Coordinates of C-alpha atoms in Angstrom, one line a residue:
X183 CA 10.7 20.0 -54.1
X184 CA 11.9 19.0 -50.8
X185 CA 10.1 16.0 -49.6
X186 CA 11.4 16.2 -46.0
X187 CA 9.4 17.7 -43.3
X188 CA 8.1 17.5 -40.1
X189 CA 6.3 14.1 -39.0
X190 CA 2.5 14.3 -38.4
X191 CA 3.1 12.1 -35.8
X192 CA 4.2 13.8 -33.0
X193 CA 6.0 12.2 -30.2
X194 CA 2.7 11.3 -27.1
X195 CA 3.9 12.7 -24.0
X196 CA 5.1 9.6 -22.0
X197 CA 4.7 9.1 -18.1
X198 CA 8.5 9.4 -17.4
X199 CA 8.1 12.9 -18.8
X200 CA 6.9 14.1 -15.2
X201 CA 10.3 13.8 -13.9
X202 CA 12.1 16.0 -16.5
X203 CA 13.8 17.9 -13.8
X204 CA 16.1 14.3 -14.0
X205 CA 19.0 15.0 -17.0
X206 CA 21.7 13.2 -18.0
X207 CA 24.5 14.8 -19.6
X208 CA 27.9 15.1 -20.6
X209 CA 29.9 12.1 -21.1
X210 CA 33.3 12.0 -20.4
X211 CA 35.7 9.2 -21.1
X212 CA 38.5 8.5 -18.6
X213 CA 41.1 6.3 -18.4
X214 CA 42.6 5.0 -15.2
X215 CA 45.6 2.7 -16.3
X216 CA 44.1 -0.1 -17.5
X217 CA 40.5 0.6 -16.8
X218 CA 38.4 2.8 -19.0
X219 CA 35.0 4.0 -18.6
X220 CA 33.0 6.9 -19.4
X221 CA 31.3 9.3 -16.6
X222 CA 27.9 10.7 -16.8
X223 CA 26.3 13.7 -15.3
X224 CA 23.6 13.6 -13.1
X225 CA 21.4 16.8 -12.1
X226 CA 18.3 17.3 -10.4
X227 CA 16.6 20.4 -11.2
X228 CA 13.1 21.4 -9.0
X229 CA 10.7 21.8 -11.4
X230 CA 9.1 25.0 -11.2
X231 CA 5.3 24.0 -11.1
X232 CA 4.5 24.2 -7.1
X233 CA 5.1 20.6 -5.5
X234 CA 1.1 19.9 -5.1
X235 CA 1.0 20.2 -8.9
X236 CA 3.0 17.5 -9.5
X237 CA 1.8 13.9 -9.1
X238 CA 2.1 12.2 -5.8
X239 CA 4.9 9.7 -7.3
X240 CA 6.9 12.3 -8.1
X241 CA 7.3 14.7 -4.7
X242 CA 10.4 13.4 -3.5
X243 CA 13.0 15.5 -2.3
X244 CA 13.4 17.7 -4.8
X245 CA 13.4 20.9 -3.1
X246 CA 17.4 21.6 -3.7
X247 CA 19.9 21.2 -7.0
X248 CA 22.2 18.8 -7.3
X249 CA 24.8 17.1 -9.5
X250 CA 26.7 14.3 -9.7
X251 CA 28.7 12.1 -11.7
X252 CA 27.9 8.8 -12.1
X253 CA 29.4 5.7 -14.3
X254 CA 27.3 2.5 -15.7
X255 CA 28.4 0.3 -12.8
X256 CA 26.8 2.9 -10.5
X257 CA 23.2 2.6 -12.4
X258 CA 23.5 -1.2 -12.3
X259 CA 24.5 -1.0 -8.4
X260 CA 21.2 1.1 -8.1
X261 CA 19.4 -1.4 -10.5
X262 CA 20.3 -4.2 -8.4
X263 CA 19.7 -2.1 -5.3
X264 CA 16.4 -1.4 -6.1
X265 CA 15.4 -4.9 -6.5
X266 CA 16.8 -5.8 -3.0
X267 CA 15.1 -2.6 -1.5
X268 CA 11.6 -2.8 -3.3
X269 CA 11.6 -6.5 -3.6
X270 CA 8.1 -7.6 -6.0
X271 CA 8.3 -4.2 -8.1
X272 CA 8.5 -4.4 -11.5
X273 CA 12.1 -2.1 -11.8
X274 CA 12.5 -0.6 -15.5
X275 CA 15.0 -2.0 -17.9
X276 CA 18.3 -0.7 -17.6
X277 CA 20.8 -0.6 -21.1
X278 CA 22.2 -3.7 -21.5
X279 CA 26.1 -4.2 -21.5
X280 CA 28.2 -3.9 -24.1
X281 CA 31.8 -5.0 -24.1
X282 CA 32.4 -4.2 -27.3
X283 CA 32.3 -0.6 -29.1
X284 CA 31.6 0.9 -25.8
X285 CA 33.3 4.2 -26.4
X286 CA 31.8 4.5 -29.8
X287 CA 30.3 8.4 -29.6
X288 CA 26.5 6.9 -31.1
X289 CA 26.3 4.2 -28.4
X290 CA 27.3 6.8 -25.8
X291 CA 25.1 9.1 -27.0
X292 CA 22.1 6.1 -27.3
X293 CA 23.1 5.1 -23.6
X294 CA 22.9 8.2 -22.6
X295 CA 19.7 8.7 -23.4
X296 CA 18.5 5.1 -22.6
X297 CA 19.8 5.6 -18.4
X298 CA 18.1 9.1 -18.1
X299 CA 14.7 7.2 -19.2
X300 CA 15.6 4.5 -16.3
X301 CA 16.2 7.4 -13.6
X302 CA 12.9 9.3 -14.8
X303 CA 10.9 6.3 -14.8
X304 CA 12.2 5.2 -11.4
X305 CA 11.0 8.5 -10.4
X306 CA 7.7 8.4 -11.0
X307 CA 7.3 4.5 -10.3
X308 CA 4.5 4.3 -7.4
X309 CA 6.9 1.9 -5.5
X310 CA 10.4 3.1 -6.1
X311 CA 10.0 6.7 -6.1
X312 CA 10.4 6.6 -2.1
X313 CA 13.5 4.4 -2.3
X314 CA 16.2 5.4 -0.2
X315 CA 18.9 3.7 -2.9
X316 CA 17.6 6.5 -5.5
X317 CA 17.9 9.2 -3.2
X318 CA 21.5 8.3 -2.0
X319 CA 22.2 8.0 -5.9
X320 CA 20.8 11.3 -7.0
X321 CA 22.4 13.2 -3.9
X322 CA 25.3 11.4 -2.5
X323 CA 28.5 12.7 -3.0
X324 CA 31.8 10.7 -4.2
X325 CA 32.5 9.8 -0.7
X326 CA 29.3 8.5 0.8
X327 CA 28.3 7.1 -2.2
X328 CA 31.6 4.8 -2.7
X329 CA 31.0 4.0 1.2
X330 CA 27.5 3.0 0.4
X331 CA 28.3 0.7 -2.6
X332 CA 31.5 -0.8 -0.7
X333 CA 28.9 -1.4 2.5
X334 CA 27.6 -4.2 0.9
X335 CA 23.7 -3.4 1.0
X336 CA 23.9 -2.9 4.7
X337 CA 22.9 0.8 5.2
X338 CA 20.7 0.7 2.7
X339 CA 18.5 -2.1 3.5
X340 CA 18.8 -1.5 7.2
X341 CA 16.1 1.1 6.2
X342 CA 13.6 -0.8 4.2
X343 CA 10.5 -1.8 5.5
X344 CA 11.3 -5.1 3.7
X345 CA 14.6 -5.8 4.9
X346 CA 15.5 -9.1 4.9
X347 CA 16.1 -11.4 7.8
X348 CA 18.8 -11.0 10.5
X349 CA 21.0 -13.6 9.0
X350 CA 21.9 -11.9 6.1
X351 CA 23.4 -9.5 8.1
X352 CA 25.6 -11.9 9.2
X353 CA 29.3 -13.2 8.1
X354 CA 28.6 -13.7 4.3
X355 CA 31.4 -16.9 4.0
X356 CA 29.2 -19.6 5.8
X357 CA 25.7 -18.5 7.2
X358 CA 24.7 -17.6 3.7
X359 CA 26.2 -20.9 2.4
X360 CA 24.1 -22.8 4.7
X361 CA 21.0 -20.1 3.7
X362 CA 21.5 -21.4 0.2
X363 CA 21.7 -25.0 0.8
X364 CA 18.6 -24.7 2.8
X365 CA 16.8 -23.1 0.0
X366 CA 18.0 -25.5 -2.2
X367 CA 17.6 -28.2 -0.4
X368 CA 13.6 -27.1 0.1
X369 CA 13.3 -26.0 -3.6
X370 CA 14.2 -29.9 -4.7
X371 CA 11.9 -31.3 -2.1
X372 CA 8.9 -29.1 -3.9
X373 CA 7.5 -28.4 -0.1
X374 CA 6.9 -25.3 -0.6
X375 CA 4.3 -23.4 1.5
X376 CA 1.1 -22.9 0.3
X377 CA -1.1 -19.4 0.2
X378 CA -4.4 -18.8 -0.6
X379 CA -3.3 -16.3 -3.6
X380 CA -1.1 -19.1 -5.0
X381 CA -3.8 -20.2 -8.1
X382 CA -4.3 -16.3 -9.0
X383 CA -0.1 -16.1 -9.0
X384 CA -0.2 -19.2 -11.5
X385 CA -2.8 -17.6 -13.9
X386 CA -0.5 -14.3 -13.9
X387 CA 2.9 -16.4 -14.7
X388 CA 0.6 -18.2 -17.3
X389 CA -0.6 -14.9 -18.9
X390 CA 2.8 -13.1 -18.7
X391 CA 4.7 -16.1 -20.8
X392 CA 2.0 -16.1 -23.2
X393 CA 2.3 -12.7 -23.6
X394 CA 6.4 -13.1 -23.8
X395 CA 6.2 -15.4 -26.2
X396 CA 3.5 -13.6 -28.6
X397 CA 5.5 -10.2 -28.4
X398 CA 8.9 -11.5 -29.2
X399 CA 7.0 -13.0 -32.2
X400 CA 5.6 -9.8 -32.6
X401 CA 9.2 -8.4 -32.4
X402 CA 11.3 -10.5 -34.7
X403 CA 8.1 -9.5 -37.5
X404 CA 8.6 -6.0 -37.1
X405 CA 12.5 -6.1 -37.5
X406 CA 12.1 -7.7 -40.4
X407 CA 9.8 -4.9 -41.9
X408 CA 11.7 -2.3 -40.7
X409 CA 14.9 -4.3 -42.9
X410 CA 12.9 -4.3 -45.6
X411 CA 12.0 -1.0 -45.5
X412 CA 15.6 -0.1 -45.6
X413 CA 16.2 -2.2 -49.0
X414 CA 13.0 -0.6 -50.5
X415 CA 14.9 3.0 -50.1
X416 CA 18.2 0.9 -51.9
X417 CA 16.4 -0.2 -54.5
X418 CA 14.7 2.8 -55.0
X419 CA 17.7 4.7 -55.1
X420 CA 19.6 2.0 -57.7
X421 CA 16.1 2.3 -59.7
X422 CA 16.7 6.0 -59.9
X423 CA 20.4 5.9 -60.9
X424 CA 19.4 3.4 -63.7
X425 CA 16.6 5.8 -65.3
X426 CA 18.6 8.7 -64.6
X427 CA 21.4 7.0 -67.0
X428 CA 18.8 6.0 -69.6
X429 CA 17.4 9.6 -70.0
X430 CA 20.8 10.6 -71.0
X431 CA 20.9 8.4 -73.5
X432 CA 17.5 9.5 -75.1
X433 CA 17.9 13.4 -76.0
X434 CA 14.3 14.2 -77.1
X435 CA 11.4 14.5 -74.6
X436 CA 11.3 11.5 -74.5
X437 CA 14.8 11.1 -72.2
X438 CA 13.7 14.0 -70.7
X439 CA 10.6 12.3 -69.0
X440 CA 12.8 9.5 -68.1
X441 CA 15.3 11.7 -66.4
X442 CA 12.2 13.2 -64.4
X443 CA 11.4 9.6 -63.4
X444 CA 14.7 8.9 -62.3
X445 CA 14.8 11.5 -60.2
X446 CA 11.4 10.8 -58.8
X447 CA 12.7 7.5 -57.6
X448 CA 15.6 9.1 -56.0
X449 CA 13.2 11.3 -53.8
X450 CA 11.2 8.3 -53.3
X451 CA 14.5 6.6 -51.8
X452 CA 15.3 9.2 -49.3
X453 CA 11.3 9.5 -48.2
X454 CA 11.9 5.3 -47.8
X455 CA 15.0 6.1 -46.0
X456 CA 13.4 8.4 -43.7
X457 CA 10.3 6.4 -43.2
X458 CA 12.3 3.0 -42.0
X459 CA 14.3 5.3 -39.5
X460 CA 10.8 6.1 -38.1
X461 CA 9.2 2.8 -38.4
X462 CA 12.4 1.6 -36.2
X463 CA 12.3 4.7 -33.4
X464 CA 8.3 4.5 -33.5
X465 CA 7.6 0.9 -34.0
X466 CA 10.7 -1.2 -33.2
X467 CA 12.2 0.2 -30.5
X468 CA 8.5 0.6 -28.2
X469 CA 7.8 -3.6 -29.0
X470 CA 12.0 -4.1 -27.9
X471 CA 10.7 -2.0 -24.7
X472 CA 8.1 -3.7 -24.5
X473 CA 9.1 -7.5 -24.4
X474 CA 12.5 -5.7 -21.5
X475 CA 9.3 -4.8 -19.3
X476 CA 7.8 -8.5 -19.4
X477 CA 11.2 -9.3 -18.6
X478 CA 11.0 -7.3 -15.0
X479 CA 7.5 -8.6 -14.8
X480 CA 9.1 -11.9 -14.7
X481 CA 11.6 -10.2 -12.0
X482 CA 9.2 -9.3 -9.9
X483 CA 7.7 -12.4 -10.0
X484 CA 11.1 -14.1 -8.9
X485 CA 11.6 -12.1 -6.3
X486 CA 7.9 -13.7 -5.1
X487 CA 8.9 -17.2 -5.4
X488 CA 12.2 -16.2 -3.7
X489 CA 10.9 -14.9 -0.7
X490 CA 8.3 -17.9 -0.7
X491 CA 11.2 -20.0 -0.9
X492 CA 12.9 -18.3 2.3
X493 CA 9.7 -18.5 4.0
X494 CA 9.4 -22.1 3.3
X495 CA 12.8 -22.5 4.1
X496 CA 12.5 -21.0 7.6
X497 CA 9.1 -23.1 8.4
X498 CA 11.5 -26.5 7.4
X499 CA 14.5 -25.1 10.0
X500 CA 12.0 -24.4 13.0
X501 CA 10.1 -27.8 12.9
X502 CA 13.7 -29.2 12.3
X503 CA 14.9 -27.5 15.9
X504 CA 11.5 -28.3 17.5
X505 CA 11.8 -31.6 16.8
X506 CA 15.6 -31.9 18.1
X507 CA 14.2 -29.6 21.1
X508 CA 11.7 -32.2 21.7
X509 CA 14.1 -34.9 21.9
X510 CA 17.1 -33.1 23.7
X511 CA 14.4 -32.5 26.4
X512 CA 14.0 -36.3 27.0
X513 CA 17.9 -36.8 27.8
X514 CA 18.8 -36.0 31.3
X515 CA 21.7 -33.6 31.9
X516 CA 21.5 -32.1 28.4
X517 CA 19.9 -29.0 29.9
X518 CA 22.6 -26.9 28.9
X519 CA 22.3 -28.3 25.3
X520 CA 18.6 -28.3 25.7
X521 CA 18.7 -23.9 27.0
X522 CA 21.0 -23.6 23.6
X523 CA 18.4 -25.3 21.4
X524 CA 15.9 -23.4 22.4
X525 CA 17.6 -20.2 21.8
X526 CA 18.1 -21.4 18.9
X527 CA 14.5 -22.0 18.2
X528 CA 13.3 -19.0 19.5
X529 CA 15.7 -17.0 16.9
X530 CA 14.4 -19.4 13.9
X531 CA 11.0 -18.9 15.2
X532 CA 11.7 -14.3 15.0
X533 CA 13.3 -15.1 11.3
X534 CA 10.3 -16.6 10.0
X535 CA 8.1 -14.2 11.4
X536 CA 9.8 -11.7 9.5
X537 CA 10.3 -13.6 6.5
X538 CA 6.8 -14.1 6.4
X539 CA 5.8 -10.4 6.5
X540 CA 8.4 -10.4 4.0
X541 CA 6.8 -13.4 1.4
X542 CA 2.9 -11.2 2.4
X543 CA 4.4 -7.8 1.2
X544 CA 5.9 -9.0 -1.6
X545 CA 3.1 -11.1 -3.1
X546 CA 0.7 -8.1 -2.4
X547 CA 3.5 -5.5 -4.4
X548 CA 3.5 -8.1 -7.0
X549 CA -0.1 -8.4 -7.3
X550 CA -0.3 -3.8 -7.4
X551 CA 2.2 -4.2 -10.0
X552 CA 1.0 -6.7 -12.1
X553 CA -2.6 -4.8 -12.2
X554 CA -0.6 -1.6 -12.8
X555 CA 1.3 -3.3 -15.8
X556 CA -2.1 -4.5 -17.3
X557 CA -3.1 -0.6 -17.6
X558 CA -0.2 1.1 -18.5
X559 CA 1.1 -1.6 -21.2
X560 CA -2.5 -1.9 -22.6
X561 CA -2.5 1.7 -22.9
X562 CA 1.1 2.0 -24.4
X563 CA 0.6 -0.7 -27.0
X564 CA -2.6 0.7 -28.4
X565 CA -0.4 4.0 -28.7
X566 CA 2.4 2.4 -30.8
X567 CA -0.3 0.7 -33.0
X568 CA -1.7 3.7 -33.3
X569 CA 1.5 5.9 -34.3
X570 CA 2.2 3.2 -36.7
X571 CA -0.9 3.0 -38.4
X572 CA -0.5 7.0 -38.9
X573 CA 2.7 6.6 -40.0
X574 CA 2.3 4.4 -42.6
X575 CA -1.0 6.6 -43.6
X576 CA 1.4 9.8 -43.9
X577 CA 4.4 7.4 -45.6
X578 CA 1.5 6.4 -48.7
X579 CA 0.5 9.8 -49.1
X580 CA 4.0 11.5 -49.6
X581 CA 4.6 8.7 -51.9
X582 CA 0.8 9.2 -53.7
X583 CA 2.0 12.9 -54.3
X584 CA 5.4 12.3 -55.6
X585 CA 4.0 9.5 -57.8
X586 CA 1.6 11.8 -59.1
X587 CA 3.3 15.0 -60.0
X588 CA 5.0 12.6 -62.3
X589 CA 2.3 11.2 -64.1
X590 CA 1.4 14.6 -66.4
X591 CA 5.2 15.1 -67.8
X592 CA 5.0 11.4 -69.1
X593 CA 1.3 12.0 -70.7
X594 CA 3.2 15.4 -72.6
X595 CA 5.5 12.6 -74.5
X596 CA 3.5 11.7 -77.8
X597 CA 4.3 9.3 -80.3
X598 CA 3.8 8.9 -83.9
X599 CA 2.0 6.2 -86.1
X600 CA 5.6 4.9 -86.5
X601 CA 6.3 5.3 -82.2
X602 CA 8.7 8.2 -82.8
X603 CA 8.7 11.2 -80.4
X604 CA 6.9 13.8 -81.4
X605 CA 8.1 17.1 -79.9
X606 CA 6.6 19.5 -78.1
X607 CA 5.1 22.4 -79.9
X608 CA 2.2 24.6 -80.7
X609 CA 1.5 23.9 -84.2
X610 CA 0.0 20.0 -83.1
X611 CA -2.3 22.0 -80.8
X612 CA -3.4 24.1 -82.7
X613 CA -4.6 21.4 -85.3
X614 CA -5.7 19.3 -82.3
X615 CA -8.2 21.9 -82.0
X616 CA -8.7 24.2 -85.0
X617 CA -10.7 27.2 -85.1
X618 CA -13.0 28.2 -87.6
X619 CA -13.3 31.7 -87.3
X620 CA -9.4 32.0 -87.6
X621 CA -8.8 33.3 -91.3
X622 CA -5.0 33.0 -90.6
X623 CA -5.0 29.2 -92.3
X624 CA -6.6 30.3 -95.4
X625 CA -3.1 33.2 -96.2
X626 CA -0.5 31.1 -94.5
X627 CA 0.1 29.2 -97.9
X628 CA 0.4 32.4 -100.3
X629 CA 3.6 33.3 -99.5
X630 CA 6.3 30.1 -99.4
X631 CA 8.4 28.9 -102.4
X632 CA 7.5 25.4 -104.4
X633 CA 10.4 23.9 -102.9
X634 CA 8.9 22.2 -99.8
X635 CA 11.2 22.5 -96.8
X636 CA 10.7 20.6 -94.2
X637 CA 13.9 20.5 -92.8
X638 CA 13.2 24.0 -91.5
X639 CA 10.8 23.1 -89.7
X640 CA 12.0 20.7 -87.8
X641 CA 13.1 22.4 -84.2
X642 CA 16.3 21.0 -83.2
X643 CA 16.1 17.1 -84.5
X644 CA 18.1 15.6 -82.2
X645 CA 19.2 12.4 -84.7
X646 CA 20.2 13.5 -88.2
X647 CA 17.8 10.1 -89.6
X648 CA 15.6 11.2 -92.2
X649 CA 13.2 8.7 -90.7
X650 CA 12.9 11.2 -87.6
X651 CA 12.1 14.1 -89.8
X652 CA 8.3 12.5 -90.9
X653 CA 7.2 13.4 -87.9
X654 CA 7.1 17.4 -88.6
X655 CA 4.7 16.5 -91.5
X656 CA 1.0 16.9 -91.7
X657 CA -1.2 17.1 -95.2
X658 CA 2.2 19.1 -96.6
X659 CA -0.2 22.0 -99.0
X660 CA -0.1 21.4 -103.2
X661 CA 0.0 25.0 -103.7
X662 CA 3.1 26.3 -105.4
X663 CA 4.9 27.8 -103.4
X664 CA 7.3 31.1 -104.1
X665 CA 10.9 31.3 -103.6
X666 CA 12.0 33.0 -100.5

């Protein structure tokens, strides 16, 4: 009996599924002196259900093939890319690093798998699926997509609505030293401006490291029952081997019924085996998903307090040049000084009206995605509670059946009054239950010799004891018996 099959619970159709037209495929290891890395390929395939059947999210440009290869750094540069871009969106994990055991064929095969979820789920994000990035990193060939990454973010955030401020555009050696001490300078000082939204933004950083903190709880449980899982299918297995060596030392029915048990437990062990691969791909690895997407829920909301802080930081530099402004004014023959400060001024003044569209759009992408998180992650974890709970309703069943086709071939084994096997045969039926109208008992003593027998009638004794041989005898006849 083969106690592998098909799981009743089937994988739930996921949102990312929309963009299956997104593959990636064939890894190829290469090896450019001292650098190795391993290529993947990217394709984009139009689906073939009529654009306006598709969901809004995911009508991009998709009317043409194409294929590229792409490495890991590329994914990260789009990662990262899409957090500069779409600043306040919560961007799905991307596989972590792994210095070690890199080229090992499972972890490029579980990477793989892993960076084609990111580029679906990109895909059908409601804020990233327009992003230029993704388009340049689905389409771009070799050479404009190593002149892209080498451009430093330039091109590409040129054409975002949400582009940062003129001076990052500028020599990166000291403006954006001086940027950063700004910020810092203003993040120390805690005067940070203030926006009527700013309570609501410290109830959701509130809820989401509650929420952290109760799912990585949540997590390190779950790994623990999936370990233990895994030693339930060891020990059945060594529980198996040990009955399986006991029943060979017992020859009657008895070692026979422990043989059966034996190798019940060893079907038992792979059904646990197969189970705790299923409670890790079912249960595990949805809660580690999980507790990655609070962590670009926390993200987003750093990008928030990030453009706050530039916002802030701008307000701070233009009442600093007013004020000098102000002062320079009152100096006479400083009106060349004066004409420069006020340039000045007027530049600050068109860098903090940008960077406070920039701190509005943000906070209001924040608040979408935070509301959109609520719905889909509520959604999502009632579905892995649910596939668990039928899991483990499938898992006792199989186990309830095995158990139980056992339970017969142990009631078959019969003992004595002196606990000695008693084997199985027809004649202790037939007494069990005798019949009446059956003459045959009333002949059957006629025709055998004085000399009781009994050895004959003993079916293959399997220990030579004269002690085992008492069990063949019940109410032996007194009528003489005739030689044979």
């Amino acid at each position: 009996m083969s106690m592998a099959g098909p799981p009743t619970t089937a994988q739930r159709p996921q949102a990312e599924d929309a963009a299956s037209y997104i593959t990636v495929s064939d890894p190829v290891q290469h090896a450019e002196g001292m650098n190795k890395f391993t290529s993947y390929r990217v394709d984009v395939r139009p689906p073939n259900a009529a654009p306006s059947d598709q969901p809004q999210e995911v009508n991009m440009n998709i009317s043409t093939f194409s294929a590229v290869l792409r490495r890991y750094s590329d994914f990260l540069w789009l990662y990262e890319r899409l957090h500069m871009e779409k600043a306040g969106a919560i961007v799905p994990p991307l596989p972590e690093k792994q210095p070690v055991g890199r080229f090992d064929p499972n972890f490029i095969e579980d990477r793989r798998m892993n960076l084609e979820r990111f580029l679906r789920r990109v895909a059908v994000h409601p804020e990233l699926a327009d992003a230029k990035c993704l388009d340049t990193f689905l389409r771009a060939d070799d050479v404009t997509f190593s002149a892209t990454k080498n451009a430093k973010g330039e091109a590409v955030l040129a054409s975002s609505t949400l582009s940062p401020t003129s001076l990052s555009m500028k020599p990166k050696n000291d403006v954006s030293f001086k940027r950063w001490f700004a910020e810092a300078k203003t993040s120390i000082s805690g005067d940070l401006v203030r926006s009527p939204d700013d309570d609501l933004f410290e109830e959701i950083h509130r809820y989401v490291h509650g929420l952290d903190t109760q799912m990585r709880n949540v997590a390190q449980q779950t790994t623990g029952l999936v370990r233990k899982g895994k030693e339930i299918a060891n020990g059945l297995f060594e529980f198996g081997l040990a009955f399986n060596l006991l029943g060979q030392s017992e020859a009657d029915a008895l070692g026979d019924a422990l043989g059966k048990v034996g190798e019940t437990a060893d079907r038992l062990s792979v059904l646990s085996a197969d189970h705790a691969a299923k409670e890790m791909s079912q249960f595990e690895d949805p809660i580690q998903d999980y507790i990655k997407t609070i962590h670009a829920v926390k993200l987003a909301l750093q990008r928030r307090h990030e453009k706050r802080l530039s916002y802030s930081t701008c307000l701070a530099s233009v009442e600093a040049k007013q004020s000098a402004l102000s002062k320079m004014r009152l100096l006479p023959g400083q009106e060349a000084k004066s004409y420069a400060l006020e340039m000045s001024l007027r530049r600050a003044q068109e860098a903090t009206q940008i960077a406070q569209e920039d701190f509005a759009a943000v906070s209001q992408r924040v608040l979408r995605e935070v509301d959109r998180f609520k719905r889909e992650k509520a959604e999502e974890m009632r579905r892995i509670v649910l596939d668990y709970i039928n899991l483990q309703v499938d898992y006792n069943k199989k186990m309830e059946e095995i158990w139980a086709t056992l339970i017969p071939q142990l009631e078959q084994v019969q003992l004595d009054n002196n606990s000695n096997v008693i084997a199985p045969a027809s004649v202790p039926k037939s007494q069990a239950q005798p019949a009446p109208a059956t003459p045959a008992p009333q002949y059957a003593p006629a025709p055998f010799s004085a000399q009781p027998q009994p050895q004959q009638q003993v079916p293959a004794a399997p220990y030579p004891d004269s002690s085992m041989l008492s069990v063949q005898y019940r109410d032996p006849p007194t009528t003489p018996m005739q030689g044979m």
